[in-house]
Coordinates of C-alpha atoms in Angstrom, one line a residue:
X16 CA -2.1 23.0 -1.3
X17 CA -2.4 20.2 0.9
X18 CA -4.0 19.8 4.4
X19 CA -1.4 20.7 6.6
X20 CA -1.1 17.9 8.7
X21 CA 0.4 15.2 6.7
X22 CA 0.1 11.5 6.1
X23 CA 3.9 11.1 8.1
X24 CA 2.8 13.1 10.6
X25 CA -0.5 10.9 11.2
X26 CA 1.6 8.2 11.0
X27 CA 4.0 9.5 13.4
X28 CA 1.3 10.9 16.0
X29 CA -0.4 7.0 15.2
X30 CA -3.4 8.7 14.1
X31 CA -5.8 5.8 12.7
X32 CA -5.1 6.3 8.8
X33 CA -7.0 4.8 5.9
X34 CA -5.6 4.1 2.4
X35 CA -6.8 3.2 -0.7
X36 CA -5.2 1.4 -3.7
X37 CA -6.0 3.5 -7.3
X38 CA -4.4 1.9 -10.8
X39 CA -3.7 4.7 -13.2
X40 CA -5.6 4.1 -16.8
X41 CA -4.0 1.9 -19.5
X42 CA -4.4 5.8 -22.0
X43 CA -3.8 9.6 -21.3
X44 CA -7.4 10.6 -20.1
X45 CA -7.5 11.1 -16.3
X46 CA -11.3 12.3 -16.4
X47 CA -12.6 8.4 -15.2
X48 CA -9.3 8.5 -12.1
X49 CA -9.9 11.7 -11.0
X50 CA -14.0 10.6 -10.8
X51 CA -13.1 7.6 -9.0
X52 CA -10.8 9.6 -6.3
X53 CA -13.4 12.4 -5.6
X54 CA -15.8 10.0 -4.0
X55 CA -12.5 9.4 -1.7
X56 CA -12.3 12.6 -0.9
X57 CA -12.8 12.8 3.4
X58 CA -12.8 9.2 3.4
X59 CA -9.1 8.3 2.8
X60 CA -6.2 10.1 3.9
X61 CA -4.3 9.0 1.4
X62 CA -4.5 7.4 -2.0
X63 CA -2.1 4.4 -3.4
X64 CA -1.4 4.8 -6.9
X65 CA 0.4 1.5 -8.5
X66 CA 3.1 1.4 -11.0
X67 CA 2.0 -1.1 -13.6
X68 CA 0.8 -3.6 -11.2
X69 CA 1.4 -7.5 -12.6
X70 CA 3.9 -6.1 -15.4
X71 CA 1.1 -4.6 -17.5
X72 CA 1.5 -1.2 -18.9
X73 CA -0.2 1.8 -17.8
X74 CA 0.0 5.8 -17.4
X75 CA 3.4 6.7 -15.2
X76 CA 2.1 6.8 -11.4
X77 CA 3.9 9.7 -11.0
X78 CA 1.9 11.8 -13.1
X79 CA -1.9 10.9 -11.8
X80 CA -0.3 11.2 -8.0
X81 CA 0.3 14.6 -8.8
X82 CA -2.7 15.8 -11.3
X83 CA -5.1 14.0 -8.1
X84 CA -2.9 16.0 -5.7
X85 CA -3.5 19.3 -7.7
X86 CA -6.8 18.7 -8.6
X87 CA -8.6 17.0 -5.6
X88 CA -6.2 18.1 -2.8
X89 CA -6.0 14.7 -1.2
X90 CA -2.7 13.0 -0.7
X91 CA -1.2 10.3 -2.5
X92 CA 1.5 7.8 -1.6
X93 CA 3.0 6.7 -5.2
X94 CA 4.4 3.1 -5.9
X95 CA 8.1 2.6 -7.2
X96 CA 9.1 -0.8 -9.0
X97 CA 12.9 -1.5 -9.5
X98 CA 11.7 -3.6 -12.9
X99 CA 11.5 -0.9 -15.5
X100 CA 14.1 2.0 -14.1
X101 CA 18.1 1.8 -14.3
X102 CA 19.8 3.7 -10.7
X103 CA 20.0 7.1 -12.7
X104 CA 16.3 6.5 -13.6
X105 CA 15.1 5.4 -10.2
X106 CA 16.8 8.7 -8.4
X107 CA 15.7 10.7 -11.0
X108 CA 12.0 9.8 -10.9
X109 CA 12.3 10.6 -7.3
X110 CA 13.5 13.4 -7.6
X111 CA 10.7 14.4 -9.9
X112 CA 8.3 13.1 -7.9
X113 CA 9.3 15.2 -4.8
X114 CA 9.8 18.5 -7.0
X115 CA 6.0 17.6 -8.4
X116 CA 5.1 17.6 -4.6
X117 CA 4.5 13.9 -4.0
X118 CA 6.4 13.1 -1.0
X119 CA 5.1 9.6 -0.1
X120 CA 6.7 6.5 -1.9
X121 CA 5.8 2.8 -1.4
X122 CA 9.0 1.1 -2.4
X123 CA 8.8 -2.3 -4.8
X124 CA 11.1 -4.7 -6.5
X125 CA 8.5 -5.1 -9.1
X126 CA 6.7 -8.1 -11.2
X127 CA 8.3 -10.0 -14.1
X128 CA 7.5 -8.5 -17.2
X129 CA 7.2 -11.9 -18.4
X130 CA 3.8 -11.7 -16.4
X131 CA 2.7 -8.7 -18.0
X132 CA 1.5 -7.5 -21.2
X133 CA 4.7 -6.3 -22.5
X134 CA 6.6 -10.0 -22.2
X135 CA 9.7 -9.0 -24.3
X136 CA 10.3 -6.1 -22.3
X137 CA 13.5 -6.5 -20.2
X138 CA 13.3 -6.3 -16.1
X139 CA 16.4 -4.1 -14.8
X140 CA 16.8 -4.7 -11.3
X141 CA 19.9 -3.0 -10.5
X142 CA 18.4 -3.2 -7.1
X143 CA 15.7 -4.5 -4.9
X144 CA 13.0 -2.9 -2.6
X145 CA 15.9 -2.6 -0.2
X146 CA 18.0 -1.2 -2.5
X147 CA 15.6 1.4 -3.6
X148 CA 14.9 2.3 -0.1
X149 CA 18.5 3.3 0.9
X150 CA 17.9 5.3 -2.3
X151 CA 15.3 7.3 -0.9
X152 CA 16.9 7.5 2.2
X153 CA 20.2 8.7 1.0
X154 CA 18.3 11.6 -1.3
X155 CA 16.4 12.3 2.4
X156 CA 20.1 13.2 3.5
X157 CA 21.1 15.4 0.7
X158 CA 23.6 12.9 -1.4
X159 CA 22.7 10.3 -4.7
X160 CA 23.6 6.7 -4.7
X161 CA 27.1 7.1 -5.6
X162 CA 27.3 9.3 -2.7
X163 CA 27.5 12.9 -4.6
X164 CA 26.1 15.4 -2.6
X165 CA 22.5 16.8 -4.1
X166 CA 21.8 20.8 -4.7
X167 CA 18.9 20.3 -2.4
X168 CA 17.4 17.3 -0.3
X169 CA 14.1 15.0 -0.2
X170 CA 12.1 14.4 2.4
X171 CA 10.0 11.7 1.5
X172 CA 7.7 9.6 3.6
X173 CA 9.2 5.5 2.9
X174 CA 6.6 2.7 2.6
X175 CA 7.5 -0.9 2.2
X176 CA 5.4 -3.6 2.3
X177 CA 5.0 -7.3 4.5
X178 CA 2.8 -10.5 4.3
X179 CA 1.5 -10.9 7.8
X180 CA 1.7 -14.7 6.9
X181 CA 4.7 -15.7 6.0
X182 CA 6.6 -15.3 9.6
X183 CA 9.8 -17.0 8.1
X184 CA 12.8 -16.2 9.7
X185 CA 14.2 -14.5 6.0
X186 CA 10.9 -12.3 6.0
X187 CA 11.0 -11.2 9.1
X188 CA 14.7 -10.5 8.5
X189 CA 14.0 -8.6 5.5
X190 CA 11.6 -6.4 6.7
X191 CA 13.9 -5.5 9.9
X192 CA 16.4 -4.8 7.0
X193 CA 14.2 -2.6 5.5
X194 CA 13.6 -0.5 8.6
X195 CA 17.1 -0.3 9.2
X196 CA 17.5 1.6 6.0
X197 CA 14.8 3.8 5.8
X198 CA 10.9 2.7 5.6
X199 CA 8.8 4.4 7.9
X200 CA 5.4 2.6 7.7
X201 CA 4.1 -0.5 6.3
X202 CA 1.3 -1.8 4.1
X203 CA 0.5 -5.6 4.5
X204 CA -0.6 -7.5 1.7
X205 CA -4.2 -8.5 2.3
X206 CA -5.2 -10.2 5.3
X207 CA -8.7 -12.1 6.5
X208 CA -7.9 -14.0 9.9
X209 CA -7.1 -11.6 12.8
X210 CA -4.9 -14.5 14.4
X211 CA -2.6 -14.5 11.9
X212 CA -2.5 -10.8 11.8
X213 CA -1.7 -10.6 15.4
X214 CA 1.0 -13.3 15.4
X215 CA 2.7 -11.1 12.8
X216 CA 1.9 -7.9 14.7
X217 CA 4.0 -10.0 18.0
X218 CA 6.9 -10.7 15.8
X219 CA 7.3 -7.2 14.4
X220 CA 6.6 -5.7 17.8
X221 CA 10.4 -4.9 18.5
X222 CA 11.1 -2.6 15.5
X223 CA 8.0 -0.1 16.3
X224 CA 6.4 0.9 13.3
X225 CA 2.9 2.4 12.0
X226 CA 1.3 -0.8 10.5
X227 CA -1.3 -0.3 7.9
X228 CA -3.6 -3.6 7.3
X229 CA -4.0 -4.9 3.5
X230 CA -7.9 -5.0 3.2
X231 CA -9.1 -6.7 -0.3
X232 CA -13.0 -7.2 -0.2
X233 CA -13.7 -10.1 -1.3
X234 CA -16.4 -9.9 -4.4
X235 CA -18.0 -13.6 -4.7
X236 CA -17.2 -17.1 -3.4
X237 CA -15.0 -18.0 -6.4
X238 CA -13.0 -14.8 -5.8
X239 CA -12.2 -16.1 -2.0
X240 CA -11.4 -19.4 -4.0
X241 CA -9.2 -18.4 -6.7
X242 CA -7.3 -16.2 -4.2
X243 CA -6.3 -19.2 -2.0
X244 CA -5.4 -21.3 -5.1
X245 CA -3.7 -18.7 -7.5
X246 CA -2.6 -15.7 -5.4
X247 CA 0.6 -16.9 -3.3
X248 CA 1.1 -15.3 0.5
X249 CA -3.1 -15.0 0.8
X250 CA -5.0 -17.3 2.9
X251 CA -8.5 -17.2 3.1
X252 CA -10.1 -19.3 5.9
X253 CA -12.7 -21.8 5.0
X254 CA -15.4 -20.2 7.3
X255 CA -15.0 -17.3 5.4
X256 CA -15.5 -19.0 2.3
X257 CA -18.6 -21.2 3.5
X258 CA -20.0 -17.6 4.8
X259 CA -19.8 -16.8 0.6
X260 CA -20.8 -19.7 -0.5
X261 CA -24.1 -19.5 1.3
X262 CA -24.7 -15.6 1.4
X263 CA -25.7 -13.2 -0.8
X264 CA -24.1 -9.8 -2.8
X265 CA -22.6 -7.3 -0.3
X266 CA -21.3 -10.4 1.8
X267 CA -17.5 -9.3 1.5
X268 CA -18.5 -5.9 2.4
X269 CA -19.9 -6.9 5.4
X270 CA -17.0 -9.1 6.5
X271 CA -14.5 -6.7 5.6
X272 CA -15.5 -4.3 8.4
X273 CA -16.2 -6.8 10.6
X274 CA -12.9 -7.6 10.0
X275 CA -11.4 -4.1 10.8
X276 CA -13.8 -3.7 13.8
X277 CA -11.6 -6.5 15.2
X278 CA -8.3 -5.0 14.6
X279 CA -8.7 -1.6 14.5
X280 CA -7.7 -1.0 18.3
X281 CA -4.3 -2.7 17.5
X282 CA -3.4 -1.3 14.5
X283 CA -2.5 2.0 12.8
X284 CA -4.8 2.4 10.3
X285 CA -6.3 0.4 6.8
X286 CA -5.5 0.3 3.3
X287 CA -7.9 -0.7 1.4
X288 CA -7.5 -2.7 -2.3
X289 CA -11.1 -2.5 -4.3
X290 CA -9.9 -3.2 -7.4
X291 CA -11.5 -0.3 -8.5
X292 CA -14.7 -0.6 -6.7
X293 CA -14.7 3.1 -5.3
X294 CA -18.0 2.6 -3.9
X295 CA -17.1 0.0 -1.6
X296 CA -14.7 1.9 0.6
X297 CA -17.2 3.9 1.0
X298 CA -19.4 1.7 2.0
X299 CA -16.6 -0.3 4.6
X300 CA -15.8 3.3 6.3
X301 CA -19.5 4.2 6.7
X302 CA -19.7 0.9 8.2
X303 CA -17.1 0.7 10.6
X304 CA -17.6 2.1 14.3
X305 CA -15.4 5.2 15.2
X306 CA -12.9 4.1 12.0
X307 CA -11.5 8.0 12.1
X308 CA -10.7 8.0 15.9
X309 CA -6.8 8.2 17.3
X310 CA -5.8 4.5 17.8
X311 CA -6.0 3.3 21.7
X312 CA -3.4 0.8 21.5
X313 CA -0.6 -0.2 18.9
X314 CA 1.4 -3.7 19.6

């Protein structure tokens, strides 16, 4: 059973809320995920599972959302790609998901499987990360895609996700799209300049919803480095990669909550990417001032 007050309802009361991005293991033992997500436990209020991020495959993110849920209590929010799932697939893995008890969804078109591990697998794609919302939207109102009524509704809790710097008239487009049709929060991909986070947060300010900033710590210099050459959509500044070059381990830590010490008045909560690195959320919520209090002011 989980706590009673729920991640929606933080959301909706814009309760400061702190996530953190889990990948499920590339084999059938959970022992090492459930390990990792214990040391979570009271620090996030809600755990991101992916679904076979970068097109490699790994364990269904269904099934660990709901063995942590069961086994840790501690909520999960489970990620949805449109790549490897036809529209009677997609519906019924939510519908799964929501009898299984996870009720929180972060909606994805999905990575090439050309990228992945599996290259000669074939991407579906009847729909988008649109499309797949007004899925989960339409099973929230009791009827399937093609507009049969369901036996009993969902009620799931809709995540999509935005790149606070690409402010492009078709981004900000699609994201108002997406609102229209049923997300109810959003997870950024990782930001490190608060300007650009707050130029985003002015142009979104009309459609009034909980914003949760990406946060990826970054490990070394050449982490910082490869990320602005390889990783379209992230942009490190160049202090911040002078302040690696020239520092020591436990640097990114330290800039990451300087980081959300910044923003954290602004903004409706975190969620946090390790990349497996359990240990260093903890350390980033130990060190950021009054990171569980009620947020003062949202734009």
């Amino acid at each position: 059973m989980l706590n009673s007050k729920n991640l929606c309802q933080k959301l909706t009361n814009r309760e400061f809320v702190v996530t953190v991005e889990m990948s499920t293991p590339k084999g059938a033992d959970i022992s090492n995920s459930i390990e990792e997500a214990r040391k979570l436990y009271g620090i996030a209020d809600a755990l991101n599972i992916t679904d076979c991020p970068m097109a490699n495959m790994r364990m269904s993110p269904i099934a660990l959302a709901h063995l942590l849920q069961n086994h840790l209590n501690i909520e999960t929010i489970f990620h949805l790609t449109c790549r490897d799932r036809n529209l009677i697939g997609l519906q019924a893995e939510l519908l799964g998901a929501y009898a299984l008890g996870v009720r929180n969804i972060l909606a994805l078109t999905g990575d090439d499987p050309k990228r992945g591990d599996v290259p000669q697998a074939t991407g579906v794609y009847d729909v988008d990360s649109i499309g797949l919302i007004k899925i989960a939207k339409s099973l929230n109102n009791g009827f399937d895609y093609s507009g049969n009524r369901l036996e009993s509704s969902t009620s799931f809790c809709i995540g999509t996700t935005a790149n606070p710097n690409d402010l492009s008239k078709e981004a900000i487009e699609k994201l108002k799209i997406k609102i229209e049709n049923g997300a109810s929060f959003i997870q950024t991909q990782p930001v490190y300049d608060e300007k650009i986070l707050y130029r985003f947060l002015d142009a979104i300010n009309e459609f009034d919803i909980p914003v949760l900033v990406g946060v990826l710590p970054l490990k070394s210099y050449k982490m910082a480095v490869n990320l602005n050459e390889k990783v379209p959509g992230i942009e490190v500044p160049d202090y911040i990669i002078e302040r690696l070059k020239n520092s020591g381990k436990g640097e990114g830590t330290k800039i990451a909550v300087e980081f959300i010490n910044k923003i954290k008045n602004v903004i409706n909560g975190v969620h946090i990417m390790p990349l497996g690195r359990t240990d260093i959320v903890v350390d980033i919520v130990n060190g950021v001032k009054n990171m569980k209090t009620d947020v003062k002011e949202v734009l």
